[in-house]
PDB file of C-alpha atoms in Angstrom:
ATOM      1  CA  MET A   1     -14.471  20.619  -6.123  1.00  0.00           C
ATOM      2  CA  VAL A   2     -12.164  21.420  -2.509  1.00  0.00           C
ATOM      3  CA  SER A   3      -8.110  20.780  -2.806  1.00  0.00           C
ATOM      4  CA  PHE A   4      -6.677  19.618   0.136  1.00  0.00           C
ATOM      5  CA  ARG A   5      -4.183  22.729   0.679  1.00  0.00           C
ATOM      6  CA  GLN A   6      -8.040  24.433   1.040  1.00  0.00           C
ATOM      7  CA  PHE A   7      -9.303  22.054   2.933  1.00  0.00           C
ATOM      8  CA  GLN A   8      -6.914  21.806   6.046  1.00  0.00           C
ATOM      9  CA  ALA A   9      -7.313  25.375   5.803  1.00  0.00           C
ATOM     10  CA  LEU A  10     -10.232  25.968   7.148  1.00  0.00           C
ATOM     11  CA  LEU A  11      -8.568  23.377   9.588  1.00  0.00           C
ATOM     12  CA  VAL A  12      -6.298  24.776  10.933  1.00  0.00           C
ATOM     13  CA  GLU A  13      -4.338  27.939  10.435  1.00  0.00           C
ATOM     14  CA  GLY A  14      -1.131  26.797   9.856  1.00  0.00           C
ATOM     15  CA  ARG A  15       0.842  24.424   7.290  1.00  0.00           C
ATOM     16  CA  SER A  16       0.649  20.871   9.405  1.00  0.00           C
ATOM     17  CA  ILE A  17      -1.747  17.949   7.624  1.00  0.00           C
ATOM     18  CA  ALA A  18      -2.135  15.397   9.829  1.00  0.00           C
ATOM     19  CA  THR A  19      -5.391  16.994  11.384  1.00  0.00           C
ATOM     20  CA  ALA A  20      -6.947  17.651   7.979  1.00  0.00           C
ATOM     21  CA  PHE A  21      -5.908  14.150   6.542  1.00  0.00           C
ATOM     22  CA  THR A  22      -8.344  12.452   9.557  1.00  0.00           C
ATOM     23  CA  PHE A  23     -11.407  13.666   8.235  1.00  0.00           C
ATOM     24  CA  PRO A  24     -10.813  11.438   4.538  1.00  0.00           C
ATOM     25  CA  ALA A  25      -9.510   8.325   7.036  1.00  0.00           C
ATOM     26  CA  PHE A  26     -12.599   8.188   8.616  1.00  0.00           C
ATOM     27  CA  SER A  27     -14.866   9.064   5.863  1.00  0.00           C
ATOM     28  CA  CYS A  28     -12.549   6.330   3.526  1.00  0.00           C
ATOM     29  CA  PRO A  29     -10.247   4.106   5.177  1.00  0.00           C
ATOM     30  CA  SER A  30      -9.833   1.706   2.246  1.00  0.00           C
ATOM     31  CA  ARG A  31      -8.408   4.024   0.249  1.00  0.00           C
ATOM     32  CA  PHE A  32      -6.574   6.772   2.901  1.00  0.00           C
ATOM     33  CA  PRO A  33      -4.456   6.133   5.939  1.00  0.00           C
ATOM     34  CA  MET A  34      -3.834   8.385   7.841  1.00  0.00           C
ATOM     35  CA  VAL A  35      -0.236  10.318   8.754  1.00  0.00           C
ATOM     36  CA  ASP A  36       1.453  11.910  10.966  1.00  0.00           C
ATOM     37  CA  THR A  37       5.226  12.857  12.445  1.00  0.00           C
ATOM     38  CA  ARG A  38       5.031   8.742  14.484  1.00  0.00           C
ATOM     39  CA  ILE A  39       4.746   7.774  11.021  1.00  0.00           C
ATOM     40  CA  ALA A  40       7.355   9.852   9.304  1.00  0.00           C
ATOM     41  CA  GLN A  41       9.703   9.148  12.112  1.00  0.00           C
ATOM     42  CA  TYR A  42       8.853   4.997  10.974  1.00  0.00           C
ATOM     43  CA  ILE A  43       8.939   5.700   7.358  1.00  0.00           C
ATOM     44  CA  ALA A  44      12.713   7.586   8.134  1.00  0.00           C
ATOM     45  CA  SER A  45      13.969   4.651   9.543  1.00  0.00           C
ATOM     46  CA  GLU A  46      12.635   1.122   8.459  1.00  0.00           C
ATOM     47  CA  GLY A  47      10.973   2.829   4.840  1.00  0.00           C
ATOM     48  CA  SER A  48      14.244   1.434   2.382  1.00  0.00           C
ATOM     49  CA  ARG A  49      13.333  -2.067   4.037  1.00  0.00           C
ATOM     50  CA  LEU A  50       9.898  -1.926   2.903  1.00  0.00           C
ATOM     51  CA  GLY A  51      10.368  -0.693   0.126  1.00  0.00           C
ATOM     52  CA  PHE A  52       8.964   1.994   0.988  1.00  0.00           C
ATOM     53  CA  PRO A  53       9.949   4.237  -2.847  1.00  0.00           C
ATOM     54  CA  SER A  54      12.921   7.495  -2.434  1.00  0.00           C
ATOM     55  CA  THR A  55      12.554  10.113  -4.583  1.00  0.00           C
ATOM     56  CA  PRO A  56      15.377  13.033  -3.956  1.00  0.00           C
ATOM     57  CA  GLU A  57      11.558  15.461  -2.483  1.00  0.00           C
ATOM     58  CA  VAL A  58      10.532  12.332  -0.504  1.00  0.00           C
ATOM     59  CA  GLU A  59      14.049  11.804   0.760  1.00  0.00           C
ATOM     60  CA  LYS A  60      14.345  15.663   2.129  1.00  0.00           C
ATOM     61  CA  THR A  61      11.239  14.424   4.297  1.00  0.00           C
ATOM     62  CA  LEU A  62      12.808  11.450   5.473  1.00  0.00           C
ATOM     63  CA  GLN A  63      16.412  12.888   6.169  1.00  0.00           C
ATOM     64  CA  GLU A  64      14.932  15.431   8.317  1.00  0.00           C
ATOM     65  CA  TYR A  65      13.148  13.021  10.622  1.00  0.00           C
ATOM     66  CA  ARG A  66      16.029  10.211  10.645  1.00  0.00           C
ATOM     67  CA  SER A  67      18.598  13.486  12.333  1.00  0.00           C
ATOM     68  CA  ALA A  68      15.550  13.381  15.592  1.00  0.00           C
ATOM     69  CA  ASN A  69      13.348  16.675  13.605  1.00  0.00           C
ATOM     70  CA  ASN A  70      10.180  16.758  16.383  1.00  0.00           C
ATOM     71  CA  ARG A  71       8.901  19.268  14.031  1.00  0.00           C
ATOM     72  CA  VAL A  72       4.637  18.254  12.810  1.00  0.00           C
ATOM     73  CA  LEU A  73       4.619  17.510   8.739  1.00  0.00           C
ATOM     74  CA  ASN A  74       3.068  20.185   6.750  1.00  0.00           C
ATOM     75  CA  LEU A  75       2.121  20.621   2.935  1.00  0.00           C
ATOM     76  CA  GLY A  76       5.887  21.072   1.617  1.00  0.00           C
ATOM     77  CA  ASP A  77       5.932  17.613   3.020  1.00  0.00           C
ATOM     78  CA  TRP A  78       3.561  16.626   0.231  1.00  0.00           C
ATOM     79  CA  PRO A  79       5.772  14.487  -2.200  1.00  0.00           C
ATOM     80  CA  PHE A  80       5.988  11.737   0.880  1.00  0.00           C
ATOM     81  CA  VAL A  81       2.785  12.132   1.897  1.00  0.00           C
ATOM     82  CA  GLU A  82       1.517  10.873  -2.154  1.00  0.00           C
ATOM     83  CA  ALA A  83       4.564   8.336  -1.573  1.00  0.00           C
ATOM     84  CA  TRP A  84       2.785   7.192   1.756  1.00  0.00           C
ATOM     85  CA  LEU A  85      -0.719   7.217   0.684  1.00  0.00           C
ATOM     86  CA  ASP A  86       0.334   4.994  -2.122  1.00  0.00           C
ATOM     87  CA  TRP A  87       2.604   2.543  -0.437  1.00  0.00           C
ATOM     88  CA  CYS A  88      -0.137   1.635   2.364  1.00  0.00           C
ATOM     89  CA  ARG A  89      -2.237   1.030  -1.015  1.00  0.00           C
ATOM     90  CA  LYS A  90      -0.277  -1.356  -2.716  1.00  0.00           C
ATOM     91  CA  MET A  91       1.021  -2.769   0.933  1.00  0.00           C
ATOM     92  CA  ALA A  92      -3.079  -2.974   1.657  1.00  0.00           C
ATOM     93  CA  LYS A  93      -3.614  -5.207  -1.249  1.00  0.00           C
ATOM     94  CA  ARG A  94      -0.116  -7.352  -1.274  1.00  0.00           C
ATOM     95  CA  LEU A  95      -2.072  -8.192   2.269  1.00  0.00           C
ATOM     96  CA  SER A  96      -5.130  -8.881   1.033  1.00  0.00           C
ATOM     97  CA  ALA A  97      -3.550 -11.363  -1.929  1.00  0.00           C
ATOM     98  CA  ASP A  98      -3.231 -14.510   0.103  1.00  0.00           C
ATOM     99  CA  GLY A  99      -8.019 -13.921   0.688  1.00  0.00           C
ATOM    100  CA  LYS A 100      -7.871 -14.735   4.616  1.00  0.00           C
ATOM    101  CA  CYS A 101      -7.941 -10.650   5.395  1.00  0.00           C
ATOM    102  CA  VAL A 102      -8.800  -7.485   3.756  1.00  0.00           C
ATOM    103  CA  TRP A 103      -6.548  -4.855   4.629  1.00  0.00           C
ATOM    104  CA  ARG A 104      -7.245  -1.777   3.815  1.00  0.00           C
ATOM    105  CA  ALA A 105      -5.192   1.229   4.150  1.00  0.00           C
ATOM    106  CA  ARG A 106      -5.635   2.792   7.127  1.00  0.00           C
ATOM    107  CA  ASP A 107      -4.954  -1.218   8.592  1.00  0.00           C
ATOM    108  CA  VAL A 108      -1.194  -0.795   7.291  1.00  0.00           C
ATOM    109  CA  GLU A 109      -0.927   3.197   8.573  1.00  0.00           C
ATOM    110  CA  MET A 110      -2.221   1.290  12.041  1.00  0.00           C
ATOM    111  CA  ALA A 111       0.609  -1.283  11.796  1.00  0.00           C
ATOM    112  CA  VAL A 112       3.165   1.565  11.270  1.00  0.00           C
ATOM    113  CA  PHE A 113       2.099   3.913  14.050  1.00  0.00           C
ATOM    114  CA  ARG A 114       1.801   1.192  16.156  1.00  0.00           C
ATOM    115  CA  ALA A 115       4.933  -0.464  15.520  1.00  0.00           C
ATOM    116  CA  TRP A 116       7.090   3.252  16.546  1.00  0.00           C
ATOM    117  CA  GLY A 117       5.728   2.714  19.617  1.00  0.00           C
ATOM    118  CA  ASP A 118       4.414   5.722  21.757  1.00  0.00           C
ATOM    119  CA  SER A 119       7.055   7.859  23.578  1.00  0.00           C
ATOM    120  CA  GLN A 120       7.438   6.295  26.475  1.00  0.00           C
ATOM    121  CA  GLU A 121       8.443   3.588  25.492  1.00  0.00           C
ATOM    122  CA  ARG A 122      11.046   4.978  23.029  1.00  0.00           C
ATOM    123  CA  LYS A 123      11.672   7.993  26.115  1.00  0.00           C
ATOM    124  CA  HIS A 124      13.283   4.458  27.595  1.00  0.00           C
ATOM    125  CA  CYS A 125      14.469   1.909  26.554  1.00  0.00           C
ATOM    126  CA  LEU A 126      14.306   2.362  22.513  1.00  0.00           C
ATOM    127  CA  ARG A 127      16.877   4.991  21.592  1.00  0.00           C
ATOM    128  CA  GLY A 128      15.006   5.884  18.241  1.00  0.00           C
ATOM    129  CA  LYS A 129      14.327   2.178  17.797  1.00  0.00           C
ATOM    130  CA  PRO A 130      11.432   1.367  16.758  1.00  0.00           C
ATOM    131  CA  ARG A 131       9.311  -0.754  18.945  1.00  0.00           C
ATOM    132  CA  TYR A 132       8.368  -3.548  16.405  1.00  0.00           C
ATOM    133  CA  ARG A 133       9.313  -4.329  12.438  1.00  0.00           C
ATOM    134  CA  LEU A 134       7.207  -5.507  10.083  1.00  0.00           C
ATOM    135  CA  ILE A 135       8.052  -7.814   8.972  1.00  0.00           C
ATOM    136  CA  ASP A 136       8.454  -7.833   4.396  1.00  0.00           C
ATOM    137  CA  GLU A 137       8.648 -11.449   3.830  1.00  0.00           C
ATOM    138  CA  PRO A 138       7.244 -14.085   6.377  1.00  0.00           C
ATOM    139  CA  GLN A 139       9.467 -17.487   6.644  1.00  0.00           C
ATOM    140  CA  GLU A 140       6.830 -20.044   6.419  1.00  0.00           C
ATOM    141  CA  ASP A 141       6.359 -21.559   9.896  1.00  0.00           C
ATOM    142  CA  GLN A 142       6.242 -17.446  10.891  1.00  0.00           C
ATOM    143  CA  LYS A 143       2.990 -17.035   8.926  1.00  0.00           C
ATOM    144  CA  ALA A 144       0.454 -18.291  11.427  1.00  0.00           C
ATOM    145  CA  SER A 145       1.934 -16.299  14.243  1.00  0.00           C
ATOM    146  CA  SER A 146       2.261 -12.659  13.976  1.00  0.00           C
ATOM    147  CA  SER A 147       3.270  -9.464  11.863  1.00  0.00           C
ATOM    148  CA  PHE A 148       5.034  -7.912  13.902  1.00  0.00           C
ATOM    149  CA  ASN A 149       8.916  -8.727  15.015  1.00  0.00           C
ATOM    150  CA  SER A 150       9.959  -7.190  19.010  1.00  0.00           C
ATOM    151  CA  HIS A 151      12.479  -5.108  18.789  1.00  0.00           C
ATOM    152  CA  THR A 152      12.852  -5.457  22.791  1.00  0.00           C
TER     153      THR A 152
END
């Protein structure tokens, strides 16, 4: 059995993990979301509101992204990555509970990725805030509408 660290080392010379995470996310999207800088930035900004777990090790990564650090996630951020995997799986299960739509861990990741916004949106109008805020518990009159709130 090959560890993630061994697999990652086959793909990139440095310790960056985003490229290596692409493969499990595409091969098994129900279990594996992708993870990258945009994800870390969104979770650093909005994660506590959405019930993202916080341990001292996870908080170390999140604090770096709260301070506008744009470095890539690497193997030193593994506690954050594990928390991200678990959170996406739990959110997918929770979002699928009503039976109307089956969410996968990768679907949750894609919602978070888009909610952060692209670099042009962020550069010109957002000033460190997410493009959209995921709604944790929609109100009765919002259930039929989008699961995003615009922050612009």
